[in-house]
Short mmCIF file of C-alpha atoms in Angstrom, two decimals:
data_model
loop_
_atom_site.label_atom_id
_atom_site.label_comp_id
_atom_site.label_asym_id
_atom_site.label_seq_id
_atom_site.Cartn_x
_atom_site.Cartn_y
_atom_site.Cartn_z
CA UNK G 1231 111.43 84.79 100.86
CA UNK G 1232 108.56 83.80 103.02
CA UNK G 1233 106.91 86.17 105.13
CA UNK G 1234 107.82 84.35 108.52
CA UNK G 1235 111.37 84.29 106.93
CA UNK G 1236 111.10 88.00 106.11
CA UNK G 1237 110.23 88.77 109.64
CA UNK G 1238 112.74 87.55 111.13
CA UNK G 1239 115.57 88.79 109.02
CA UNK G 1240 114.10 92.13 107.30
CA UNK G 1241 115.86 95.25 108.44
CA UNK G 1242 118.56 93.50 110.49
CA UNK G 1243 122.52 93.82 109.28
CA UNK G 1244 124.20 92.33 112.85
CA UNK G 1245 127.47 93.32 110.96
CA UNK G 1246 126.88 96.78 110.38
CA UNK G 1247 125.79 97.09 114.29
CA UNK G 1248 128.99 95.01 116.19
CA UNK G 1249 127.20 91.69 115.64
CA UNK G 1250 123.88 92.90 117.81
CA UNK G 1251 120.83 90.81 116.56
CA UNK G 1252 118.37 93.84 116.52
CA UNK G 1253 119.10 97.40 115.06
CA UNK G 1254 120.02 99.74 118.12
CA UNK G 1255 118.12 102.53 118.76
CA UNK G 1256 119.36 105.69 117.35
CA UNK G 1257 118.76 108.86 118.62
CA UNK G 1258 119.32 112.20 117.24
CA UNK G 1259 118.44 115.56 115.77
CA UNK G 1260 121.75 116.81 114.47
CA UNK G 1261 124.38 115.32 112.55
CA UNK G 1262 127.38 116.31 111.78
CA UNK G 1263 129.06 116.36 108.31
CA UNK G 1264 133.01 116.34 107.96
CA UNK G 1265 133.35 119.51 105.14
CA UNK G 1266 131.20 121.41 104.31
CA UNK G 1267 130.97 119.89 100.52
CA UNK G 1268 129.96 116.71 101.84
CA UNK G 1269 126.92 118.78 103.80
CA UNK G 1270 125.92 120.65 100.93
CA UNK G 1271 125.88 117.03 99.08
CA UNK G 1272 123.69 115.48 101.31
CA UNK G 1273 120.76 114.89 99.69
CA UNK G 1274 121.98 113.51 96.64
CA UNK G 1275 122.15 109.99 98.40
CA UNK G 1276 118.89 109.39 98.62
CA UNK G 1277 115.83 109.55 100.91
CA UNK G 1278 116.94 106.95 103.62
CA UNK G 1279 120.25 108.61 104.50
CA UNK G 1280 120.62 110.18 107.57
CA UNK G 1281 121.04 113.45 107.24
CA UNK G 1282 118.74 114.98 109.88
CA UNK G 1283 116.67 113.56 113.23
CA UNK G 1284 113.04 114.73 111.35
CA UNK G 1285 114.19 112.59 108.29
CA UNK G 1286 114.87 108.71 110.02
CA UNK G 1287 117.66 107.45 111.92
CA UNK G 1288 119.28 103.95 111.40
CA UNK G 1289 116.61 102.73 113.37
CA UNK G 1290 113.90 104.30 111.30
CA UNK G 1291 115.32 103.33 108.04
CA UNK G 1292 115.80 99.37 109.24
CA UNK G 1293 112.14 99.59 110.83
CA UNK G 1294 110.98 100.94 106.93
CA UNK G 1295 112.80 98.45 104.88
CA UNK G 1296 111.14 95.68 106.54
CA UNK G 1297 107.73 97.18 106.11
CA UNK G 1298 108.27 97.63 102.52
CA UNK G 1299 109.98 94.14 102.37
CA UNK G 1300 107.07 92.53 103.69
CA UNK G 1301 104.46 94.53 101.66
CA UNK G 1302 106.49 94.01 98.18
CA UNK G 1303 106.73 97.87 98.11
CA UNK G 1304 109.69 100.07 96.77
CA UNK G 1305 109.56 101.81 100.29
CA UNK G 1306 107.91 102.78 103.65
CA UNK G 1307 108.19 105.85 105.14
CA UNK G 1308 106.59 105.84 108.66
CA UNK G 1309 104.57 108.85 110.18
CA UNK G 1310 103.02 109.60 113.50
CA UNK G 1311 100.02 107.56 113.53
CA UNK G 1312 97.33 105.80 110.97
CA UNK G 1313 94.80 109.14 110.44
CA UNK G 1314 98.38 110.63 110.08
CA UNK G 1315 98.98 108.09 107.10
CA UNK G 1316 95.64 108.56 105.50
CA UNK G 1317 95.81 111.89 105.96
CA UNK G 1318 99.41 111.71 104.03
CA UNK G 1319 98.56 109.78 101.23
CA UNK G 1320 96.05 111.76 100.32
CA UNK G 1321 97.56 114.96 100.46
CA UNK G 1322 99.91 113.49 98.20
CA UNK G 1323 97.25 113.93 95.47
CA UNK G 1324 95.06 116.59 96.62
CA UNK G 1325 94.80 119.93 94.56
CA UNK G 1326 91.73 122.24 94.14
CA UNK G 1327 89.27 121.25 91.60
CA UNK G 1328 90.55 117.20 92.13
CA UNK G 1329 88.58 114.69 93.13
CA UNK G 1330 88.71 111.70 95.17
CA UNK G 1331 86.72 108.15 95.60
CA UNK G 1332 86.54 106.74 99.37
CA UNK G 1333 84.64 103.95 100.24
CA UNK G 1334 81.16 104.49 102.48
CA UNK G 1335 83.02 101.65 104.65
CA UNK G 1336 85.58 104.17 105.46
CA UNK G 1337 87.02 104.60 108.73
CA UNK G 1338 85.06 107.65 110.51
CA UNK G 1339 88.43 110.39 110.90
CA UNK G 1340 89.45 109.81 107.34
CA UNK G 1341 85.47 110.54 106.14
CA UNK G 1342 85.99 113.57 108.30
CA UNK G 1343 89.00 114.75 107.03
CA UNK G 1344 87.92 114.60 103.25
CA UNK G 1345 84.66 116.00 104.19
CA UNK G 1346 86.36 118.60 106.59
CA UNK G 1347 90.22 119.53 106.00
CA UNK G 1348 90.24 118.30 102.16
CA UNK G 1349 87.12 120.07 101.37
CA UNK G 1350 88.66 123.52 102.25
CA UNK G 1351 91.04 122.95 100.11
CA UNK G 1352 88.63 122.67 96.92
CA UNK G 1353 89.37 119.07 96.62
CA UNK G 1354 85.73 117.52 96.15
CA UNK G 1355 85.06 113.56 97.74
CA UNK G 1356 82.73 110.86 96.36
CA UNK G 1357 81.39 108.02 98.54
CA UNK G 1358 81.21 105.02 96.40
CA UNK G 1359 79.47 101.63 97.82
CA UNK G 1360 82.40 99.54 99.17
CA UNK G 1361 81.11 96.11 97.23
CA UNK G 1362 80.84 98.20 93.75
CA UNK G 1363 84.06 96.12 92.04
CA UNK G 1364 84.55 97.05 88.69
CA UNK G 1365 81.58 99.31 88.54
CA UNK G 1366 83.53 102.04 89.77
CA UNK G 1367 84.67 103.08 86.56
CA UNK G 1368 81.80 104.65 86.20
CA UNK G 1369 82.43 107.58 88.67
CA UNK G 1370 85.59 108.37 87.83
CA UNK G 1371 85.83 112.05 86.37
CA UNK G 1372 88.64 113.45 84.50
CA UNK G 1373 89.24 114.94 87.80
CA UNK G 1374 89.54 111.97 89.99
CA UNK G 1375 93.10 111.97 91.62
CA UNK G 1376 93.35 108.88 93.71
CA UNK G 1377 90.76 105.72 94.53
CA UNK G 1378 90.74 104.58 98.07
CA UNK G 1379 90.14 101.10 99.33
CA UNK G 1380 89.47 99.59 103.06
CA UNK G 1381 89.34 95.77 103.11
CA UNK G 1382 87.22 94.92 104.94
CA UNK G 1383 85.10 98.10 105.43
CA UNK G 1384 86.10 99.82 109.14
CA UNK G 1385 83.59 98.26 111.57
CA UNK G 1386 80.68 96.75 108.75
CA UNK G 1387 83.72 94.25 107.42
CA UNK G 1388 82.67 94.20 103.69
CA UNK G 1389 85.41 92.44 101.49
CA UNK G 1390 86.62 94.78 98.32
CA UNK G 1391 87.39 93.63 95.28
CA UNK G 1392 90.49 95.26 94.84
CA UNK G 1393 91.90 93.55 91.77
CA UNK G 1394 88.83 94.98 90.07
CA UNK G 1395 88.77 98.31 91.42
CA UNK G 1396 92.67 98.93 90.40
CA UNK G 1397 92.41 97.76 87.42
CA UNK G 1398 89.14 100.16 86.27
CA UNK G 1399 91.19 102.92 88.17
CA UNK G 1400 94.48 102.11 86.19
CA UNK G 1401 92.52 102.17 83.03
CA UNK G 1402 92.23 105.76 83.73
CA UNK G 1403 95.90 106.47 85.50
CA UNK G 1404 94.35 106.97 88.48
CA UNK G 1405 96.34 106.05 91.62
CA UNK G 1406 94.76 103.11 94.15
CA UNK G 1407 95.49 103.84 97.64
CA UNK G 1408 94.56 101.02 99.94
CA UNK G 1409 94.43 100.70 103.92
CA UNK G 1410 95.61 97.46 104.64
CA UNK G 1411 95.86 97.94 108.42
CA UNK G 1412 93.18 94.95 108.90
CA UNK G 1413 95.08 92.29 107.28
CA UNK G 1414 98.30 93.45 107.36
CA UNK G 1415 100.58 92.64 104.65
CA UNK G 1416 101.42 89.28 106.55
CA UNK G 1417 97.99 88.39 105.13
CA UNK G 1418 97.16 90.71 101.86
CA UNK G 1419 100.19 91.30 99.71
CA UNK G 1420 98.46 94.28 98.61
CA UNK G 1421 100.64 95.39 95.85
CA UNK G 1422 100.20 92.13 93.76
CA UNK G 1423 96.09 92.91 94.17
CA UNK G 1424 97.71 96.62 91.62
CA UNK G 1425 97.59 98.88 94.31
CA UNK G 1426 99.73 101.96 94.45
CA UNK G 1427 100.27 102.71 98.27
CA UNK G 1428 99.62 101.31 101.38
CA UNK G 1429 98.94 102.55 104.58
CA UNK G 1430 98.90 101.31 108.07
CA UNK G 1431 97.59 102.24 111.14
CA UNK G 1432 100.86 100.31 112.82
CA UNK G 1433 99.51 100.95 116.41
CA UNK G 1434 97.73 97.89 115.71
CA UNK G 1435 98.99 94.73 115.01
CA UNK G 1436 102.96 95.52 113.87
CA UNK G 1437 103.28 96.99 117.26
CA UNK G 1438 100.94 94.46 118.82
CA UNK G 1439 101.05 94.96 122.68
CA UNK G 1440 98.78 98.08 122.82
CA UNK G 1441 102.04 100.88 124.09
CA UNK G 1442 102.76 102.02 120.28
CA UNK G 1443 101.58 104.87 118.40
CA UNK G 1444 102.92 104.87 114.51
CA UNK G 1445 101.66 104.72 110.81
CA UNK G 1446 103.36 103.27 108.12
CA UNK G 1447 102.86 104.07 104.53
CA UNK G 1448 104.40 101.98 101.87
CA UNK G 1449 104.22 103.05 97.69
CA UNK G 1450 105.56 101.45 94.50
CA UNK G 1451 108.41 103.29 92.78
CA UNK G 1452 106.39 105.34 90.35
CA UNK G 1453 104.50 106.94 93.09
CA UNK G 1454 107.14 107.33 96.27
CA UNK G 1455 108.00 110.90 95.30
CA UNK G 1456 104.78 111.84 95.70
CA UNK G 1457 104.10 110.24 99.21
CA UNK G 1458 107.48 111.01 100.61
CA UNK G 1459 107.10 114.63 99.15
CA UNK G 1460 103.62 114.64 101.22
CA UNK G 1461 105.09 113.53 104.48
CA UNK G 1462 107.98 115.82 104.27
CA UNK G 1463 105.74 118.32 103.68
CA UNK G 1464 103.48 117.93 107.12
CA UNK G 1465 106.33 117.99 108.99
CA UNK G 1466 105.81 114.15 110.26
CA UNK G 1467 108.71 112.24 111.96
CA UNK G 1468 108.53 109.13 114.14
CA UNK G 1469 110.88 108.61 117.17
CA UNK G 1470 113.67 105.70 117.17
CA UNK G 1471 112.74 104.63 119.90
CA UNK G 1472 108.86 103.94 118.49
CA UNK G 1473 110.46 102.28 115.11
CA UNK G 1474 112.72 99.55 117.48
CA UNK G 1475 109.63 99.04 119.39
CA UNK G 1476 107.89 98.68 115.60
CA UNK G 1477 110.43 96.17 114.58
CA UNK G 1478 110.15 94.32 118.14
CA UNK G 1479 106.51 93.86 116.86
CA UNK G 1480 107.09 92.76 113.36
CA UNK G 1481 109.16 90.00 114.51
CA UNK G 1482 106.57 88.09 116.17
CA UNK G 1483 103.42 89.00 113.74
CA UNK G 1484 102.99 85.73 112.14
CA UNK G 1485 102.93 83.47 115.36
CA UNK G 1486 100.30 86.31 116.77
CA UNK G 1487 98.19 86.29 113.86
CA UNK G 1488 97.80 82.87 113.28
CA UNK G 1489 96.89 82.22 116.91
CA UNK G 1490 94.89 85.17 116.87
CA UNK G 1491 92.89 84.33 113.52
CA UNK G 1492 92.17 80.59 115.29
CA UNK G 1493 91.12 82.40 118.72
CA UNK G 1494 88.72 84.68 116.75
CA UNK G 1495 86.99 81.23 114.66
CA UNK G 1496 86.46 79.43 117.91
CA UNK G 1497 85.05 82.59 119.15
CA UNK G 1498 82.80 83.83 116.37
CA UNK G 1499 81.51 80.22 115.49
CA UNK G 1500 80.26 79.98 118.97
CA UNK G 1501 78.50 83.17 118.63
CA UNK G 1502 76.74 81.99 114.98
CA UNK G 1503 75.08 79.70 117.80
CA UNK G 1504 73.84 81.51 120.08
CA UNK G 1505 70.07 82.60 119.95
CA UNK G 1506 70.95 86.12 120.75
CA UNK G 1507 72.77 86.43 117.96
CA UNK G 1508 71.51 87.63 114.35
CA UNK G 1509 74.94 87.53 112.30
CA UNK G 1510 78.75 87.86 112.58
CA UNK G 1511 80.23 89.87 110.41
CA UNK G 1512 83.70 87.90 109.81
CA UNK G 1513 84.59 87.25 106.43
CA UNK G 1514 86.62 84.22 107.69
CA UNK G 1515 83.48 82.84 108.05
CA UNK G 1516 81.85 80.43 105.59
CA UNK G 1517 78.42 82.59 105.97
CA UNK G 1518 79.62 85.91 105.22
CA UNK G 1519 78.38 87.48 101.85
CA UNK G 1520 82.20 88.18 100.85
CA UNK G 1521 83.74 84.89 102.13
CA UNK G 1522 84.53 83.56 98.76
CA UNK G 1523 86.12 86.81 97.78
CA UNK G 1524 87.96 86.67 101.34
CA UNK G 1525 89.73 83.17 100.25
CA UNK G 1526 90.75 84.13 97.15
CA UNK G 1527 93.01 87.54 98.18
CA UNK G 1528 93.62 86.97 101.98
CA UNK G 1529 96.09 84.67 103.35
CA UNK G 1530 94.01 85.02 106.69
CA UNK G 1531 91.66 87.12 108.93
CA UNK G 1532 92.59 89.59 111.60
CA UNK G 1533 91.19 89.07 115.14
CA UNK G 1534 88.64 91.71 114.65
CA UNK G 1535 84.84 91.21 113.96
CA UNK G 1536 81.41 92.27 114.29
CA UNK G 1537 78.74 90.78 116.25
CA UNK G 1538 75.08 91.89 115.48
CA UNK G 1539 72.46 90.96 118.53
CA UNK G 1540 69.08 90.78 118.03
CA UNK G 1541 66.90 93.47 118.54
CA UNK G 1542 65.78 92.98 121.92
CA UNK G 1543 69.27 93.68 123.22
CA UNK G 1544 68.88 97.28 122.33
CA UNK G 1545 67.99 97.97 126.20
CA UNK G 1546 70.22 94.95 127.71
CA UNK G 1547 73.76 96.19 125.81
CA UNK G 1548 75.73 97.86 128.61
CA UNK G 1549 74.80 95.12 130.88
CA UNK G 1550 76.08 92.94 128.73
CA UNK G 1551 79.62 94.92 128.13
CA UNK G 1552 79.93 96.06 131.52
CA UNK G 1553 79.68 92.40 132.58
CA UNK G 1554 82.01 91.30 130.55
CA UNK G 1555 85.82 90.32 132.76
CA UNK G 1556 88.52 89.52 130.21
CA UNK G 1557 86.97 92.01 126.95
CA UNK G 1558 88.14 95.25 128.20
CA UNK G 1559 86.29 98.30 127.05
CA UNK G 1560 88.28 100.80 124.76
CA UNK G 1561 89.92 102.09 121.43
CA UNK G 1562 91.84 100.39 119.06
CA UNK G 1563 92.96 96.85 118.63
CA UNK G 1564 95.54 94.60 117.36
CA UNK G 1565 97.27 94.02 120.86
CA UNK G 1566 97.54 90.93 122.40
CA UNK G 1567 94.22 91.87 125.08
CA UNK G 1568 90.69 91.10 123.82
CA UNK G 1569 88.24 94.36 123.77
CA UNK G 1570 85.05 95.25 123.02
CA UNK G 1571 83.37 98.12 121.49
CA UNK G 1572 79.25 99.04 120.81
CA UNK G 1573 79.43 100.18 116.98
CA UNK G 1574 77.32 102.35 115.22
CA UNK G 1575 78.75 102.86 111.38
CA UNK G 1576 75.07 103.35 109.79
CA UNK G 1577 75.19 107.28 110.77
CA UNK G 1578 77.60 107.91 108.37
CA UNK G 1579 76.75 106.29 105.86
CA UNK G 1580 75.48 108.41 102.61
CA UNK G 1581 75.61 106.35 99.76
CA UNK G 1582 74.54 102.97 101.12
CA UNK G 1583 72.09 101.58 103.75
CA UNK G 1584 73.61 99.44 106.35
CA UNK G 1585 70.73 97.80 108.96
CA UNK G 1586 71.95 95.48 111.45
CA UNK G 1587 69.11 93.52 112.87
CA UNK G 1588 69.92 94.86 116.02
CA UNK G 1589 73.07 96.45 117.96
CA UNK G 1590 76.58 95.86 116.94
CA UNK G 1591 79.44 94.57 118.96
CA UNK G 1592 82.84 94.99 117.64
CA UNK G 1593 85.44 92.45 119.02
CA UNK G 1594 88.74 92.06 119.12
CA UNK G 1595 89.92 88.73 119.76
CA UNK G 1596 93.12 88.64 121.75
CA UNK G 1597 95.36 85.71 122.98
CA UNK G 1598 93.83 84.33 125.57
CA UNK G 1599 92.62 80.97 125.69
CA UNK G 1600 89.37 81.48 123.82
CA UNK G 1601 86.88 78.65 125.46
CA UNK G 1602 88.29 81.69 128.20
CA UNK G 1603 86.68 83.34 126.37
CA UNK G 1604 83.41 82.12 125.25
CA UNK G 1605 82.95 81.44 128.93
CA UNK G 1606 83.02 85.11 129.38
CA UNK G 1607 80.86 86.50 126.62
CA UNK G 1608 78.19 83.44 127.84
CA UNK G 1609 77.91 84.36 131.72
CA UNK G 1610 78.01 88.17 129.75
CA UNK G 1611 74.51 86.80 128.06
CA UNK G 1612 73.72 85.52 131.53
CA UNK G 1613 73.70 88.75 133.23
CA UNK G 1614 72.19 90.50 130.31
CA UNK G 1615 69.28 88.33 130.28
CA UNK G 1616 68.42 87.98 133.73
#
């Protein structure tokens, strides 16, 4: 089935639930078994069998099934948030003396986990240039247990050549983990590019309404047991109410992403023409250095991108941001509303320099009319210029 059809039908079985279109919310901690023998045999039914609330209910499994179907993976497990997905996926391979490779553009809390907690466990982390591609083969060691990708890069939006990276890693028997939050499985099918484990902050586009905290991890069959064991060992679980909200968000994911991409393109193209702007870092723009790579691998673009202002705008940045009426100031993205934040990603890099022309804004373009958003940015520039 095509993506839009999967979004409607995956994770639904109305006849199993009295004809209800949506899988109901099943809340429980304890599950009662009819006999001692059936209780003692409960684990033989597989990891998607309802046996205790922490492991999931029919609502949880419906959401996980829908995500796995859209991703093209073997199975999915839901975790409390996106960082939990990062932590669990890396923990699955962590052991004393191990080595993991992370892109220099990685999400800052993921970097902090590697340099802090993983280091105390005896795991070494190497950071690599995001655009390294097949050259990553030169960084692999006998102790490398995982290669991690995030494409495009967090806040800086470099697109990675995941097929080339995966080919190099797989030649040495090393799994590839990819953060697919930006594109979602609607715009990028990670397993078709060679990824073994795909993670998301479902808080973002999958939830879609800025009221859900959740992460998801999908693995291929070869790596599912390691991922599932790590999540279980960490004690992660997600409420069935949140999984119900996740399913609801999935049903409209396609229409939201398509509209928000078009809105983002309108805003980004307008920004490119403004004298206050030095560059717009958005892979869907022809001016982006990785545009051809994005076109090769992606079916579309999220509505999140960065705007480099000219150097003289450093003293006007606060006035500009505070003047905006339709762009809220806050963390996260992927909801229906537009957001603005200030980016200082270069400070955390250790391998590759990131030297923007001037101050950098990260914009998330929501569902508003793009002409209204453009007018808001225009008045913000005017207010900061006076």
